[in-house]
Coordinates of C-alpha atoms in Angstrom, one line a residue:
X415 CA 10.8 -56.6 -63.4
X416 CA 10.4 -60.0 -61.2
X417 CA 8.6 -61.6 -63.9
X418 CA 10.0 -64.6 -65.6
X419 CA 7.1 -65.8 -68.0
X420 CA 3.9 -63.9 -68.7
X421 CA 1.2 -66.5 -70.8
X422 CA 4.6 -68.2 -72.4
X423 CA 3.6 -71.0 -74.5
X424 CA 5.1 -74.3 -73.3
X425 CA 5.2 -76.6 -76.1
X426 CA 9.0 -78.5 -76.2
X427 CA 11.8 -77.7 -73.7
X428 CA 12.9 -73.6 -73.3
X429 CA 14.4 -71.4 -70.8
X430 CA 11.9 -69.1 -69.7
X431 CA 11.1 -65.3 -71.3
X432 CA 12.6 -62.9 -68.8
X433 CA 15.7 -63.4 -66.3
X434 CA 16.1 -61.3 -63.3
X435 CA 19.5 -59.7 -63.1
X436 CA 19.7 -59.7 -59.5
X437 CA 22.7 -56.7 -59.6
X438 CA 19.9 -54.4 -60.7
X439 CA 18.1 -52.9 -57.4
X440 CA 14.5 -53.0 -57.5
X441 CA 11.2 -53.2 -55.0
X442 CA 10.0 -56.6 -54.8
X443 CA 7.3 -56.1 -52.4
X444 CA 6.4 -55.5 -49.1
X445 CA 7.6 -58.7 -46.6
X446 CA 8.2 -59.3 -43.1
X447 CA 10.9 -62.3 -43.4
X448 CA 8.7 -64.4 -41.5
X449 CA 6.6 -67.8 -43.2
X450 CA 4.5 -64.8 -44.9
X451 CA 6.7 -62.9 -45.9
X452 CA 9.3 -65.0 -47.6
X453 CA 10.6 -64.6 -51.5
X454 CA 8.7 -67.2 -53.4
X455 CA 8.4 -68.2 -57.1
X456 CA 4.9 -68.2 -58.4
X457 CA 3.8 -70.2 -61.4
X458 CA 0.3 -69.8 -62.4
X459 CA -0.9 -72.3 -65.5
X460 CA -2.9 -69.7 -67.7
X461 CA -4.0 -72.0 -70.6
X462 CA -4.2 -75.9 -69.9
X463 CA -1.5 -78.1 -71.0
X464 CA -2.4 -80.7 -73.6
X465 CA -1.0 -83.3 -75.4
X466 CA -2.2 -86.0 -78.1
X467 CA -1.2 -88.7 -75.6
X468 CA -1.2 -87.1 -72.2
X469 CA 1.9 -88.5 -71.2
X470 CA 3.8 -85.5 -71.5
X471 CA 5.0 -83.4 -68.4
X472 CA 6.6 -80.2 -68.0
X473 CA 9.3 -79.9 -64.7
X474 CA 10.2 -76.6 -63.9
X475 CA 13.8 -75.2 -62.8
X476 CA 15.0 -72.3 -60.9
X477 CA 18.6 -72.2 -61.9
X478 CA 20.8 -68.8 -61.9
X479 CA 24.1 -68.5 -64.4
X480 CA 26.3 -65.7 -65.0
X481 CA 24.7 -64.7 -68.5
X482 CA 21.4 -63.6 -69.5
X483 CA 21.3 -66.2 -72.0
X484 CA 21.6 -69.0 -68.7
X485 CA 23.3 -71.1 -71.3
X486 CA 25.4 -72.9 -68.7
X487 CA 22.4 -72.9 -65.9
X488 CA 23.1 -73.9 -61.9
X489 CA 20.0 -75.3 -60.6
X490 CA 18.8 -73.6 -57.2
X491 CA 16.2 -76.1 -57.0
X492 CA 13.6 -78.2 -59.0
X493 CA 10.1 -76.3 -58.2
X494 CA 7.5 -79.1 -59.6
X495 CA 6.4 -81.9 -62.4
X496 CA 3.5 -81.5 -63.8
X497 CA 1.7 -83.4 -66.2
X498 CA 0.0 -82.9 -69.9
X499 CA -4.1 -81.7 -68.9
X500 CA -2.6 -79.8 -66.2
X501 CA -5.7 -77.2 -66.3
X502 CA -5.6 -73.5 -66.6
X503 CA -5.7 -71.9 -63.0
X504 CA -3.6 -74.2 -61.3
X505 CA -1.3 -72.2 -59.0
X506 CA 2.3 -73.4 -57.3
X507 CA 4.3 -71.4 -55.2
X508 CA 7.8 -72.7 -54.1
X509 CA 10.4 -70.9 -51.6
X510 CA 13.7 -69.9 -53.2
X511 CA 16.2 -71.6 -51.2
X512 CA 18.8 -73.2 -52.7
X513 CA 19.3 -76.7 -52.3
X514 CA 23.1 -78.6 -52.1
X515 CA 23.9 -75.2 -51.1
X516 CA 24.4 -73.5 -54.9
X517 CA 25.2 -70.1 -55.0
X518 CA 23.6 -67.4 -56.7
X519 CA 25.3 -65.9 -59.5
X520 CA 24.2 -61.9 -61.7
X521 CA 20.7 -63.8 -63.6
X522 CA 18.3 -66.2 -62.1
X523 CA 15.5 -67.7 -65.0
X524 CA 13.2 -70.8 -65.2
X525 CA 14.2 -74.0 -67.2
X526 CA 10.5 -75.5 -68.5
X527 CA 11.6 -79.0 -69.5
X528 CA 9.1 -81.5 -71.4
X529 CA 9.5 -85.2 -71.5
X530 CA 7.5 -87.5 -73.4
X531 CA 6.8 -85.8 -76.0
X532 CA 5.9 -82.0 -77.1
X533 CA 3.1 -80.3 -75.8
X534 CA 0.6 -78.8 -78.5
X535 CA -1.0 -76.3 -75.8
X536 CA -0.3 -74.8 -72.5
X537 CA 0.6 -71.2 -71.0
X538 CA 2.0 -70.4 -67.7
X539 CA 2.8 -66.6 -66.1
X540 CA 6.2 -66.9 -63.5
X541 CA 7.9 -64.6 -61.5
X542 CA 9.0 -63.3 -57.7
X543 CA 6.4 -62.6 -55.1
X544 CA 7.0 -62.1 -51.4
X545 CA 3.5 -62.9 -50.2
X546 CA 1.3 -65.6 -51.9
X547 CA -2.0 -64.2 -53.7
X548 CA -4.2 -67.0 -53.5
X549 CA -7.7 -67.2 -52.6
X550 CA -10.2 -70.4 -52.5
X551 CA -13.2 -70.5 -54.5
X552 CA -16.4 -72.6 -52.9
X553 CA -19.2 -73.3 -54.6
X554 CA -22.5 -71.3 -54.2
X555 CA -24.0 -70.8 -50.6
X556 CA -27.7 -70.8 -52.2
X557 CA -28.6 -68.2 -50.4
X558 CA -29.2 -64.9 -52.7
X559 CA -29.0 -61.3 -50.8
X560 CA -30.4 -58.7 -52.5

């Protein structure tokens, strides 16, 4: 229920999949309030984003509205701008405050916005954590146990 996108194809400007309909009660995770434990949005590219000229980027929106449809969109803040070959894995995770002090209204949702021309590939999965998943990857020690 905190998901905005799951692997939503991001080829010209759209709103994303799924708003939250923040009147509806619902557990969205454990959290302490402190830096951990703060409500973040997560994006996580899940198939790179390509273009025939690689000029293309892709900013994405937190905005809230008082319809489903978010077809007259506040923006709580701009998350990130990210260009065309943007590869799949690439994680973001952005705090939810509002900034110029908007209020949220009933439905919060993503704006994906391209410039520069449309995209021809390029997934990504959003939604509402409270603690950020993310673990590094480092190459191989060498060293085989067995």
């Amino acid at each position: 229920e905190n998901i905005f996108s799951q692997d939503q194809a991001i080829t010209a400007t759209a709103n994303s999949e799924n708003v939250i309909d923040l009147t509806t009660v619902r557990d969205i995770g454990i959290g302490n309030g402190d830096a951990g434990g703060q409500l973040r949005v997560f994006l996580n590219v899940t198939e790179t984003f390509e273009d025939d000229s690689s000029n293309s980027t892709v900013a994405v929106t937190l905005v809230t509205d008082d319809n489903a449809a978010l077809s007259s969109p506040a923006t709580i803040r701009t998350l990130v701008t990210f260009a065309a070959l943007t590869a799949a894995g690439t994680q973001y995770y952005y705090d939810i405050e509002p900034e110029n002090g908007v209020a949220f209204q009933r439905y919060l949702g993503l704006v994906y916005t391209v410039a520069n021309g449309n995209l021809s590939a390029g997934k990504i999965t959003a939604g509402l954590v409270r603690n950020i998943q993310k673990s590094e990857v480092y190459p191989a020690s060498g060293y085989s146990i067995t």
